[in-house]
Short mmCIF file of C-alpha atoms in Angstrom, two decimals:
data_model
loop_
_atom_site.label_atom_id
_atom_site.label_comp_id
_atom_site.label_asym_id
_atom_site.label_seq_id
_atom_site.Cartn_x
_atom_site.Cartn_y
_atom_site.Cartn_z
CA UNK A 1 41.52 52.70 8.86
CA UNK A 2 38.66 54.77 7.09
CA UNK A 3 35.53 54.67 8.66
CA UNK A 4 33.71 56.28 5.54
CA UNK A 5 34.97 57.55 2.12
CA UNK A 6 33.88 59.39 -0.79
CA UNK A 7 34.21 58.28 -4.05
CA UNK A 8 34.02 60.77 -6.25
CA UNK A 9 33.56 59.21 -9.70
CA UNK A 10 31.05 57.59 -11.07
CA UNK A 11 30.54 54.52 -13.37
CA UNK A 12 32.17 51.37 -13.12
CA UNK A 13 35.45 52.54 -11.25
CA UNK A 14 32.90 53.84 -8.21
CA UNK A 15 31.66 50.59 -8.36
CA UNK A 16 34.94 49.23 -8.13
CA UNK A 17 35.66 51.27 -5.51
CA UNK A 18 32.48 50.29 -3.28
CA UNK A 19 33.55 46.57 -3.58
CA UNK A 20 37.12 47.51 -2.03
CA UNK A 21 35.42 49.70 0.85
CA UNK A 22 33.38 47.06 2.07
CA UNK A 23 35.67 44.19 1.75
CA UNK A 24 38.00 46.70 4.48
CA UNK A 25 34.98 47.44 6.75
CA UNK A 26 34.29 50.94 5.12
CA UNK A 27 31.02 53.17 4.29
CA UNK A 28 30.86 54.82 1.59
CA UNK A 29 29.58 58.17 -0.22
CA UNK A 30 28.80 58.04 -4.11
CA UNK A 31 28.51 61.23 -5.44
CA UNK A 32 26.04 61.61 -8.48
CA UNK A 33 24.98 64.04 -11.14
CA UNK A 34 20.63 64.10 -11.49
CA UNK A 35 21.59 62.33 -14.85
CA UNK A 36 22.97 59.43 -12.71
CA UNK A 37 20.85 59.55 -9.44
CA UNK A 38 19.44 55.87 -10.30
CA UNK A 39 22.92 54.69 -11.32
CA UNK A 40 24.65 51.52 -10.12
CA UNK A 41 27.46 53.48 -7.55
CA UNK A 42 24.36 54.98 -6.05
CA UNK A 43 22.62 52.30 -5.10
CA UNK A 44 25.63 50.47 -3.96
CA UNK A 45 26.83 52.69 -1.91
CA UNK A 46 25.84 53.46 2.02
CA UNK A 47 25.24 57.33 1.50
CA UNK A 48 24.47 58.98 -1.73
CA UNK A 49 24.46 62.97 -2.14
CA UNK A 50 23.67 64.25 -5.47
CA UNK A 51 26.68 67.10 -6.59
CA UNK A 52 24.92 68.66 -9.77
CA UNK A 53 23.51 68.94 -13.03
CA UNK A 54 24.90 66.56 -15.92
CA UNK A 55 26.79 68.84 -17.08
CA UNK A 56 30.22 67.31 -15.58
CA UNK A 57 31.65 70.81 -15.56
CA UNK A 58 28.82 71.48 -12.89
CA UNK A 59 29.31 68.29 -10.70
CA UNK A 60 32.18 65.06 -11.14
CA UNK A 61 34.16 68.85 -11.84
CA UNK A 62 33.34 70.69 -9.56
CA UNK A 63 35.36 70.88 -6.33
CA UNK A 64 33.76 72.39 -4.43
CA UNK A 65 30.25 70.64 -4.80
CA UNK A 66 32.15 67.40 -3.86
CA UNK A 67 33.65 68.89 -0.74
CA UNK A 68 30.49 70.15 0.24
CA UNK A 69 29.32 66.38 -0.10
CA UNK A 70 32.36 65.07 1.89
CA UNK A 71 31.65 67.43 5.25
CA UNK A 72 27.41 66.93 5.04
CA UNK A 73 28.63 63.01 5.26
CA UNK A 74 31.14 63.45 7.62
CA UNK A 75 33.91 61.46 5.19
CA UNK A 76 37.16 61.36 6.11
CA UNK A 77 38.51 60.45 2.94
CA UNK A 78 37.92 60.83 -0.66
CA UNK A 79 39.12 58.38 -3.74
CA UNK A 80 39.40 60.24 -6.67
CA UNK A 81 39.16 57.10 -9.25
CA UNK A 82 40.59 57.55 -12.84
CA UNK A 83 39.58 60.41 -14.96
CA UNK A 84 37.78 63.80 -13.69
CA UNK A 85 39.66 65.63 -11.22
CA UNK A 86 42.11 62.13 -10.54
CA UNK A 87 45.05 63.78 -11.86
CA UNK A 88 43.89 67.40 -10.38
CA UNK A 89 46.63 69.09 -8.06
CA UNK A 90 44.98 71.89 -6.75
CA UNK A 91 41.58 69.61 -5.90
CA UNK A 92 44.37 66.84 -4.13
CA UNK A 93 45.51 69.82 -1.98
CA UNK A 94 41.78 71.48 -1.49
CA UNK A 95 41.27 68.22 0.11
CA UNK A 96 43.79 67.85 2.07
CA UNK A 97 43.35 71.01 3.41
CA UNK A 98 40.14 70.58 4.46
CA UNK A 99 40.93 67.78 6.69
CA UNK A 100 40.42 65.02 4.45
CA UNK A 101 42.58 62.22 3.40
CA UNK A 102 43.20 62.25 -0.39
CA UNK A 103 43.58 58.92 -1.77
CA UNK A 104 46.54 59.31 -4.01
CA UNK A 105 49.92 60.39 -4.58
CA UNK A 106 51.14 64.00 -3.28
CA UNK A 107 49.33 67.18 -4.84
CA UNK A 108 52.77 68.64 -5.81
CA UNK A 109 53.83 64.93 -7.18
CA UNK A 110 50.68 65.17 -9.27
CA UNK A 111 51.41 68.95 -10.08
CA UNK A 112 55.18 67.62 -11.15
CA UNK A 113 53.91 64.90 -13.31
CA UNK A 114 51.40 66.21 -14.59
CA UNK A 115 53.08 69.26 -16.29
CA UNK A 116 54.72 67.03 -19.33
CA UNK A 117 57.36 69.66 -19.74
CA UNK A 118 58.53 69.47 -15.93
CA UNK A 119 57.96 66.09 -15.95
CA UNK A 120 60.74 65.65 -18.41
CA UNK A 121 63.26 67.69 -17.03
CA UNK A 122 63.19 65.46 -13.80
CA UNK A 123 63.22 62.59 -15.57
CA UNK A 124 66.01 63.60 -17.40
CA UNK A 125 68.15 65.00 -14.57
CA UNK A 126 67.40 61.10 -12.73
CA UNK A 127 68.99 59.11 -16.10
CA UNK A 128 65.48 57.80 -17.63
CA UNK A 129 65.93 57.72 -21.57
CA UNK A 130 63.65 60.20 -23.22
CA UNK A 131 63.25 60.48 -27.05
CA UNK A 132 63.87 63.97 -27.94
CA UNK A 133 61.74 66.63 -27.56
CA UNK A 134 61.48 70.43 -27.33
CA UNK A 135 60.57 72.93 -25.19
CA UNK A 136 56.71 74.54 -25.21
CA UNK A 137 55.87 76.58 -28.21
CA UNK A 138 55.72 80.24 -27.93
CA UNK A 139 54.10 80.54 -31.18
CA UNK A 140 53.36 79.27 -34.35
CA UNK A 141 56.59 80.78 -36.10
CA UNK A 142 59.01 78.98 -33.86
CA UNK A 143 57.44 75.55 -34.59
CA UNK A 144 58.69 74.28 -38.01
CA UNK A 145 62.37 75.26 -36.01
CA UNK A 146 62.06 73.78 -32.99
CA UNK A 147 60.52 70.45 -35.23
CA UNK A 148 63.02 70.07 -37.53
CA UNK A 149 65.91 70.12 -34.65
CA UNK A 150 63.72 67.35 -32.74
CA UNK A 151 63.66 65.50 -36.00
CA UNK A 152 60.31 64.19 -38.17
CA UNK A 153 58.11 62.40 -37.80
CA UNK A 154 57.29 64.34 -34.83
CA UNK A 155 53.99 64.30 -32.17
CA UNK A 156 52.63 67.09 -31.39
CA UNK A 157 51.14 66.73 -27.48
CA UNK A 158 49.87 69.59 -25.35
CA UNK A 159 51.65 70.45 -21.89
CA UNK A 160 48.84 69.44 -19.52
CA UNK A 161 46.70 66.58 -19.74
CA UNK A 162 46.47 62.98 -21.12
CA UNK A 163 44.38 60.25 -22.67
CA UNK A 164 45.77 60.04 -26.49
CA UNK A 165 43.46 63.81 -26.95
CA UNK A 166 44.53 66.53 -29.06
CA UNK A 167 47.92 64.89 -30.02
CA UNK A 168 48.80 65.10 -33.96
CA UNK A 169 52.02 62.71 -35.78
CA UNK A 170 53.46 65.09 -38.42
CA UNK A 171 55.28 63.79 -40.97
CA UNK A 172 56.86 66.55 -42.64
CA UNK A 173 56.65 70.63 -42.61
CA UNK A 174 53.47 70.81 -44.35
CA UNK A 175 51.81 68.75 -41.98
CA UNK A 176 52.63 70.87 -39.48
CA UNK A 177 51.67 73.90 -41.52
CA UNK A 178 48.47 72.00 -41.80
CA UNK A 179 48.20 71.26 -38.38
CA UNK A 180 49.04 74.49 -36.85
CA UNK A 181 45.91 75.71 -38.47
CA UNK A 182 43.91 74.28 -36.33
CA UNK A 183 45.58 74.30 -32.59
CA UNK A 184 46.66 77.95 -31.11
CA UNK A 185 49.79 77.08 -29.49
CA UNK A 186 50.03 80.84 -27.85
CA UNK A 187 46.74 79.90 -26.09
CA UNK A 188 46.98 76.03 -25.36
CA UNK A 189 50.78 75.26 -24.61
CA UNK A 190 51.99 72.49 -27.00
CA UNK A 191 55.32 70.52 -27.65
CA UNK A 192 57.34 68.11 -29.81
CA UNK A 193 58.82 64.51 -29.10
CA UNK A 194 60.38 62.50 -31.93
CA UNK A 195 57.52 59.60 -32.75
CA UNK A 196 58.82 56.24 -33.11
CA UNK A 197 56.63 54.93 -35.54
CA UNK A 198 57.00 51.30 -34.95
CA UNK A 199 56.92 51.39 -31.08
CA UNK A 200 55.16 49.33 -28.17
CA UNK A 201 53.42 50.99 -25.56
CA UNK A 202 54.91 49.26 -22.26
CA UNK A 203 53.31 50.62 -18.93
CA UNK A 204 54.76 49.84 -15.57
CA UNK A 205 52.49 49.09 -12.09
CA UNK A 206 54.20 50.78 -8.99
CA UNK A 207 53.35 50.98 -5.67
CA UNK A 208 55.10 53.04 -2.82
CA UNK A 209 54.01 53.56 0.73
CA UNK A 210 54.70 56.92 2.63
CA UNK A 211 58.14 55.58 4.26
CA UNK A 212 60.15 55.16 1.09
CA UNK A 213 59.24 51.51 0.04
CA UNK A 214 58.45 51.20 -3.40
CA UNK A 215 58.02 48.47 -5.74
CA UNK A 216 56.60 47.28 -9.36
CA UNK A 217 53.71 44.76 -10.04
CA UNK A 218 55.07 43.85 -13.78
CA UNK A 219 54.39 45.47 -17.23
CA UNK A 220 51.36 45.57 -19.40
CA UNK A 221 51.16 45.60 -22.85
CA UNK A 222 48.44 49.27 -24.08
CA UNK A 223 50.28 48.50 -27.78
CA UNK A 224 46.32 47.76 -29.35
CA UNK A 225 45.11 51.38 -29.99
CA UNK A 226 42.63 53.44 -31.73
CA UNK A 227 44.16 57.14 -33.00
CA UNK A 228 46.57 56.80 -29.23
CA UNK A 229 43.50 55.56 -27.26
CA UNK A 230 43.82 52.29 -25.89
CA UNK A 231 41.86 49.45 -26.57
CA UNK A 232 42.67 46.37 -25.31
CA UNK A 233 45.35 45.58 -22.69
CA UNK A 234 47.30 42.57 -21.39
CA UNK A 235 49.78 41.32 -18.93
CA UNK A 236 52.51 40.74 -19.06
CA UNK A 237 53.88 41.59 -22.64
CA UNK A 238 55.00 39.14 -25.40
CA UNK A 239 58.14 41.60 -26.56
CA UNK A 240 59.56 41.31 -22.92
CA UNK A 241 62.36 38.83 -22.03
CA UNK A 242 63.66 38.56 -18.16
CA UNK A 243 66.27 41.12 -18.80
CA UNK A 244 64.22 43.68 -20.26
CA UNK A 245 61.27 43.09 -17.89
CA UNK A 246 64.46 43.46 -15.38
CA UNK A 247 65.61 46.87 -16.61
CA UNK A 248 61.99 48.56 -17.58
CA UNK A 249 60.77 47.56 -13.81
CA UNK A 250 64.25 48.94 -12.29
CA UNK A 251 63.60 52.45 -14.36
CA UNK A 252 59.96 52.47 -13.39
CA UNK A 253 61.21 52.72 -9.95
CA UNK A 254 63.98 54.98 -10.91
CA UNK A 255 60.94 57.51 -12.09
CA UNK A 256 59.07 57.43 -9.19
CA UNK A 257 61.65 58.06 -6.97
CA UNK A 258 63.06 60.93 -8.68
CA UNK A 259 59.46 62.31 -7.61
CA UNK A 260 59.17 61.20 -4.29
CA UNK A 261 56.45 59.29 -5.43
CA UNK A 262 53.79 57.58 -3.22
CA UNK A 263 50.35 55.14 -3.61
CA UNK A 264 49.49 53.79 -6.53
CA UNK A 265 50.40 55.02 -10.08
CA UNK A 266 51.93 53.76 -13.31
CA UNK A 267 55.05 54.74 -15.13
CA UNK A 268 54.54 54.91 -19.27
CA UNK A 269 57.05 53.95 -21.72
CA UNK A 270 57.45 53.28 -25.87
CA UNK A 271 59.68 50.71 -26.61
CA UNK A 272 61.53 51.11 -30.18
CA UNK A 273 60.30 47.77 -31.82
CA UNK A 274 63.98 47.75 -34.13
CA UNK A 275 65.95 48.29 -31.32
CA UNK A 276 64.42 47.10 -27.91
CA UNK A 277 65.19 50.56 -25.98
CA UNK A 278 62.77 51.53 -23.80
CA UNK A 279 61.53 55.67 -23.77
CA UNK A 280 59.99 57.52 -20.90
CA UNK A 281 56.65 58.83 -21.72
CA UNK A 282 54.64 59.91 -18.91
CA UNK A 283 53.34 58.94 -14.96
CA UNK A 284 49.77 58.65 -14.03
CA UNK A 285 49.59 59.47 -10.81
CA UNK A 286 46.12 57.35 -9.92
CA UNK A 287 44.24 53.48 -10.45
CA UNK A 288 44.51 53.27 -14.14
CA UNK A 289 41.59 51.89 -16.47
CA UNK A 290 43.28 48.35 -17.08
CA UNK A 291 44.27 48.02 -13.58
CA UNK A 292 42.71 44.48 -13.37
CA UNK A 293 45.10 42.97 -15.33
CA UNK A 294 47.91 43.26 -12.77
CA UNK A 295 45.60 42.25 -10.42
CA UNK A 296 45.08 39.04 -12.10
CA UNK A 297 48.52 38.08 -12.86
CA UNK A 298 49.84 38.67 -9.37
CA UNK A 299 47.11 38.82 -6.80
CA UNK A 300 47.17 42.18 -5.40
CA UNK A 301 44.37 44.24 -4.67
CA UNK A 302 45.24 47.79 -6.36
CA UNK A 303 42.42 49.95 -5.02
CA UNK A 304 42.46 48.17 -1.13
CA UNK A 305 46.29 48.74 -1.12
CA UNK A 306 45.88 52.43 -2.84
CA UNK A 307 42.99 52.80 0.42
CA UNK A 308 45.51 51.06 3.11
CA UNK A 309 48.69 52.87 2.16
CA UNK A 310 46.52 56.48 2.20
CA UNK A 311 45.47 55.24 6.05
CA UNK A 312 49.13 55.06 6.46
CA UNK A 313 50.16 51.30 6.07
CA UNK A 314 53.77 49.92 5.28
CA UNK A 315 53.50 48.11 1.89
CA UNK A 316 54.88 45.07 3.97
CA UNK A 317 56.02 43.58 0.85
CA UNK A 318 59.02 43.59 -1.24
CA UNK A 319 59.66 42.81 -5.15
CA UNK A 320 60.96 38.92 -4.16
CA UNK A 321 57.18 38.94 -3.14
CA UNK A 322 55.82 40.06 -6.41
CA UNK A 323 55.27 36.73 -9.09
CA UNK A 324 53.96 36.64 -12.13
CA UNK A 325 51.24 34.22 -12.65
CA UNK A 326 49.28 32.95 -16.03
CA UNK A 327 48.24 35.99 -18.74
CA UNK A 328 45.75 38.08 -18.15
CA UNK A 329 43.15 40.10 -21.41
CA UNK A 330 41.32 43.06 -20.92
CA UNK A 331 38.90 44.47 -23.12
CA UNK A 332 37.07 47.72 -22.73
CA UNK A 333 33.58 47.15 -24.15
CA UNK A 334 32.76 51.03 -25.10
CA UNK A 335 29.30 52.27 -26.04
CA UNK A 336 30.26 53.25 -29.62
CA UNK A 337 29.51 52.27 -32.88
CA UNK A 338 32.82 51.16 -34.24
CA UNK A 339 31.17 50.65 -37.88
CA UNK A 340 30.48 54.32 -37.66
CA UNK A 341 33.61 55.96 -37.17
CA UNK A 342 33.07 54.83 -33.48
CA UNK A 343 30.21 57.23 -32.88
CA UNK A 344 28.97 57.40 -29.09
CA UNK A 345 25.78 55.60 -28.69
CA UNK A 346 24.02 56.46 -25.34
CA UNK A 347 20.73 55.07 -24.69
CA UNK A 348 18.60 52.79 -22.36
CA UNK A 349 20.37 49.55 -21.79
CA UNK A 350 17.28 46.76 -22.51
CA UNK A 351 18.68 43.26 -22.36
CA UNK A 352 22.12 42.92 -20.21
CA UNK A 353 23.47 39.52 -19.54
CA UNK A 354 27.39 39.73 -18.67
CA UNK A 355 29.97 36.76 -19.45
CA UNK A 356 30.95 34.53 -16.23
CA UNK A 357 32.61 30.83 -15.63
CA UNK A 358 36.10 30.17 -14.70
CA UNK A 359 38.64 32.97 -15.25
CA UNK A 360 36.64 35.64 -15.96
CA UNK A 361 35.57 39.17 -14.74
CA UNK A 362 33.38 41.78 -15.68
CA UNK A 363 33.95 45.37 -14.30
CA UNK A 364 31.25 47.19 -15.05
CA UNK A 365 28.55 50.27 -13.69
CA UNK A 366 25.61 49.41 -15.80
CA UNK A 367 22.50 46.99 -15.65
CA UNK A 368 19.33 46.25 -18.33
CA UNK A 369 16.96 49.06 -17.50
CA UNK A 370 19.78 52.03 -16.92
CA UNK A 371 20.84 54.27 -19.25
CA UNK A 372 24.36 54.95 -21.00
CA UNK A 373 24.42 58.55 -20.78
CA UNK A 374 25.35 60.96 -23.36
CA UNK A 375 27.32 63.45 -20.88
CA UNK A 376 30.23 61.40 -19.83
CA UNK A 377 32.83 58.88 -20.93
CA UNK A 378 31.37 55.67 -23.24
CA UNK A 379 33.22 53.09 -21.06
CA UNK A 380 30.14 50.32 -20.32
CA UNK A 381 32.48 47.60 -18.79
CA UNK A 382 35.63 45.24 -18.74
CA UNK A 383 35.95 42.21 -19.60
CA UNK A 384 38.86 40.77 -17.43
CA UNK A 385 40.11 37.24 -18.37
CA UNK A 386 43.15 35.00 -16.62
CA UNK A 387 44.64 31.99 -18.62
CA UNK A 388 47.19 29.70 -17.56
CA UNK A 389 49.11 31.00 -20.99
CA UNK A 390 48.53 33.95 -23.46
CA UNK A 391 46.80 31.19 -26.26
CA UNK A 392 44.85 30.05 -22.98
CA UNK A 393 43.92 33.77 -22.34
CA UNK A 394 42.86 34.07 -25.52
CA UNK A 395 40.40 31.44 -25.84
CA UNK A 396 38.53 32.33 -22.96
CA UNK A 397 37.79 35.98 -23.73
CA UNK A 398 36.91 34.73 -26.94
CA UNK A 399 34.51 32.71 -24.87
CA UNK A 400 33.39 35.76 -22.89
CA UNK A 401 32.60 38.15 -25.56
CA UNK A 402 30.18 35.22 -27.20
CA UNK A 403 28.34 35.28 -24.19
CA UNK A 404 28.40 38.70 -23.60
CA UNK A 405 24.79 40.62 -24.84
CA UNK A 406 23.83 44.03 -24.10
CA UNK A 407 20.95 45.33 -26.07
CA UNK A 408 19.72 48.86 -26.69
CA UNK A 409 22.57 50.16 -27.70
CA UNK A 410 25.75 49.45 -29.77
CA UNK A 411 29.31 48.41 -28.38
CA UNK A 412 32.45 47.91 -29.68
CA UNK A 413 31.95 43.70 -28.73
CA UNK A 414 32.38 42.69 -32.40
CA UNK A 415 35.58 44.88 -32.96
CA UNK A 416 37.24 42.96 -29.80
CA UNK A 417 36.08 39.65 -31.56
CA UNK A 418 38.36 40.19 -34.71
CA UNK A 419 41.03 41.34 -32.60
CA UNK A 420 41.45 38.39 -31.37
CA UNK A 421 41.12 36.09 -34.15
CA UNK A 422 43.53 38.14 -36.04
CA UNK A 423 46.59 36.36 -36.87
CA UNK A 424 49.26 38.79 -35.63
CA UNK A 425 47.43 39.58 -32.43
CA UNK A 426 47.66 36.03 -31.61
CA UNK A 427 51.26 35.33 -32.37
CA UNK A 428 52.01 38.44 -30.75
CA UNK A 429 53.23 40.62 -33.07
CA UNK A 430 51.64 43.85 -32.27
CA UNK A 431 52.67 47.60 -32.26
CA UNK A 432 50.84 51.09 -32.18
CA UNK A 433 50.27 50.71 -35.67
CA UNK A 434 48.48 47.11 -35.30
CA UNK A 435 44.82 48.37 -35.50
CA UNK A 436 45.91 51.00 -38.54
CA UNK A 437 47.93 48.20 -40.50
CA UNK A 438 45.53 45.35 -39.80
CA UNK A 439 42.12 46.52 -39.46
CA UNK A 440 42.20 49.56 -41.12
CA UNK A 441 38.50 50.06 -41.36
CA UNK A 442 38.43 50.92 -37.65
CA UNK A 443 40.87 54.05 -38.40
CA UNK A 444 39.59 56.05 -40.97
CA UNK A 445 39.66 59.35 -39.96
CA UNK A 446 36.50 61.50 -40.26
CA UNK A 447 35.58 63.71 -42.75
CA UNK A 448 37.63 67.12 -42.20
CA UNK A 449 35.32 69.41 -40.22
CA UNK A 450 35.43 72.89 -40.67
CA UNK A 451 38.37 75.05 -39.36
CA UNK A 452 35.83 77.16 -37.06
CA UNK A 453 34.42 73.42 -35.68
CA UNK A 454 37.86 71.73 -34.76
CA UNK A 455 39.15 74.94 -32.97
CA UNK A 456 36.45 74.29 -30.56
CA UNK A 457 36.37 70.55 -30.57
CA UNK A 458 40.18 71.01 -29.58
CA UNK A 459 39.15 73.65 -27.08
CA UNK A 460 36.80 71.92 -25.20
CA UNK A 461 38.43 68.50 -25.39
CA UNK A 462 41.60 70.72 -23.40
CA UNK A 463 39.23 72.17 -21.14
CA UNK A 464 38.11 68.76 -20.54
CA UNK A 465 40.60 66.76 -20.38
CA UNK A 466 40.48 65.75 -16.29
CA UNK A 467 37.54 63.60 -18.22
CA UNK A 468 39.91 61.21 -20.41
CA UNK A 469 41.81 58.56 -19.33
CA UNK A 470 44.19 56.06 -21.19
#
């Protein structure tokens, strides 16, 4: 095992992170920005070494700052968390090459999954069912082509990167006129899949050691979204019998095979609401946000077994081992305004009291007297919650989220709140569309900024995107 890691993230994941290392018997480094040098992973943590300015670009970005960090602390291994350079292939390998244990799946795993269009092809050459899709566009000409053969409504998703960012549903050819007005597709490589509109987003937990074992800690359900970003999670999913939980575990496996994978990751599907198929969408090759969930329902430590199989450990379980226990709720209480087109809302935290009592966790970076910074992502904290059943669940974060009070700045508490006393949420009848057909408020879109503006809001969100997570 480890004697000391790096962690370099920041926020509540690094926190996260901390707690694993010293349950194992491990020091740790937190890496900080000067905007964060009084944050929480910094005072948690053994060592601290400050990386940069706030600019992330100049610090949680840059490599080689964070390498720099890793030899002046003598770490011998670095956890990447979720977000930043987690899904990074050529910082995995600079790592690796230096000596140092990355924390994670293979940099040319990550450099296969991460590259949508490759991705695909070896999905499709190991069986998984794929909607239909089309190659990257060369230009703006071939487009209204190569969308009409994949069939409309169509989404429009870029190559590289993740998180719900940059992706457009087009309806019909002067949508996509539209929306080719503001993307450069010669500069940013994009491409089409056929959009189910009334799908369920279905993710699958894996875990695989570096001898070839590899199993799958259940489903959970990402369906509750904002414009493709998630907002609350659970585990496991209503829309899932036996059989189907069955068959989307056994091609979750299937994936990650096909790309040798190893650690800890999670394979994405869309599940056609009319007809109960299930649809590759992606791997994320790291922890994921909602990660807690599955470790609520079935009692595995995700982050110490993503740190024990990196040391080289045999999973030493199988999937007989894996069961399914109660329903777990998370939600992801942002530091937005949610009234106000969900406007970050960064400022000093004055009044912090978090939810506790039975069943309940909180996941969070932040205390009364530290700041919610304007730089990076507007995550604050998770509320976790475990019920015997999904009504049970229910109930208590309903519970939590009364108790929960952070003053100083707003959060997107209240939005959860009628989430969950919304009639179809708790029967279970969800989709994609739920927040858009139900609480519609919450999905206006903004008013149309200028053409100049969005070219380089869509610019620097790609150049960005090792930031976002979903």
């Amino acid at each position: 095992m480890f004697k000391r890691l790096l962690i370099a993230n920041r926020g509540e994941i690094a926190v996260r992170i901390i707690r694993a290392c010293q349950e194992l018997g491990i020091e740790t480094v937190a890496v900080y920005s000067e905007a964060d040098k009084n944050a929480m992973h910094v005072q948690l943590a053994d060592l601290s070494y400050c990386i940069g300015p706030a600019d992330a670009t100049q610090s949680y970005l840059n490599m080689e700052a964070i390498l720099t960090a890793a030899a002046a602390t003598k770490a011998e291994a670095i956890h990447p968390g979720y977000g930043f350079l987690s899904e990074n292939a050529d910082f995995a390998e600079k790592v690796t090459d230096s000596g140092l244990v990355w924390v994670g799946p293979l940099a040319e795993t990550i450099r296969q999954v991460g590259d949508k269009d490759v991705a695909r092809e070896a999905m499709l050459a190991a069986g998984l069912p794929m909607t239909k899709g089309s190659k990257p566009l060369k230009n703006n000409e071939e487009a209204p082509i190569l969308a009409e053969e994949v069939g409309y409504p169509v989404i429009i998703k870029p190559v590289s990167g993740g998180g719900g960012k940059s992706m457009f549903v087009i309806n019909n050819e002067n949508e996509l006129l539209n929306t080719l007005q503001i993307i450069d597709v010669t500069k940013v490589p994009f491409y089409f899949e056929h959009y189910i509109a009334q799908s369920r987003h279905i993710e699958v937990q894996i875990m695989a050691d570096n001898y070839g074992n590899i199993i799958h800690l259940g489903e959970r359900e990402c369906s509750v979204q904002r414009r493709n970003q998630k907002i609350l999670e659970e585990s496991p999913s209503t829309a899932l019998t036996k059989d189907m939980r069955e068959r989307i575990g056994a091609l979750a496996i299937k994936a990650a095979k096909s790309v040798h994978y190893t650690n800890v990751g999670t394979v994405e599907f869309l599940m056609d609401v009319k007809t109960g198929e299930f649809f590759f969408m992606e791997i994320n090759p790291r922890i994921q946000v909602e990660h807690a969930i599955t470790e609520a329902v079935t009692g595995v430590d995700l982050v110490r077994r993503q740190i024990r199989i990196a040391a080289g450990e045999p999973l030493n379980k199988d999937q007989n081992d894996i069961k399914i226990v109660g329903h777990a709720i998370e939600c992801r209480i942002n530091a937005e305004d949610p009234d106000n087109n969900f406007i970050p809302s960064p400022g000093m935290i004055d009044f912090y009291h978090e939810p506790g009592g039975p069943r309940v966790r909180v996941d969070s970076g932040v205390s009364a007297g530290l700041a919610v910074e304007p730089y990076y992502d507007s995550l604050i904290a998770k509320v976790v919650v475990h019920g015997r059943t999904r009504g049970d669940a229910i109930k208590i974060m309903q519970r939590a989220l009364n108790e929960f009070r952070i003053d100083g700045v707003k959060t997107t508490t209240e939005l959860h709140k009628r989430i969950l006393a919304d009639t179809c949420f708790c029967t279970g009848n969800i989709d994609t569309q739920f927040i858009k057909k139900r609480l519609p408020v919450y999905e206006q879109t903004p008013p149309k900024p200028k053409l100049k503006d969005t070219q380089k809001e869509l610019a620097n969100n790609l150049q960005k995107l090792e930031q976002y997570y979903i």
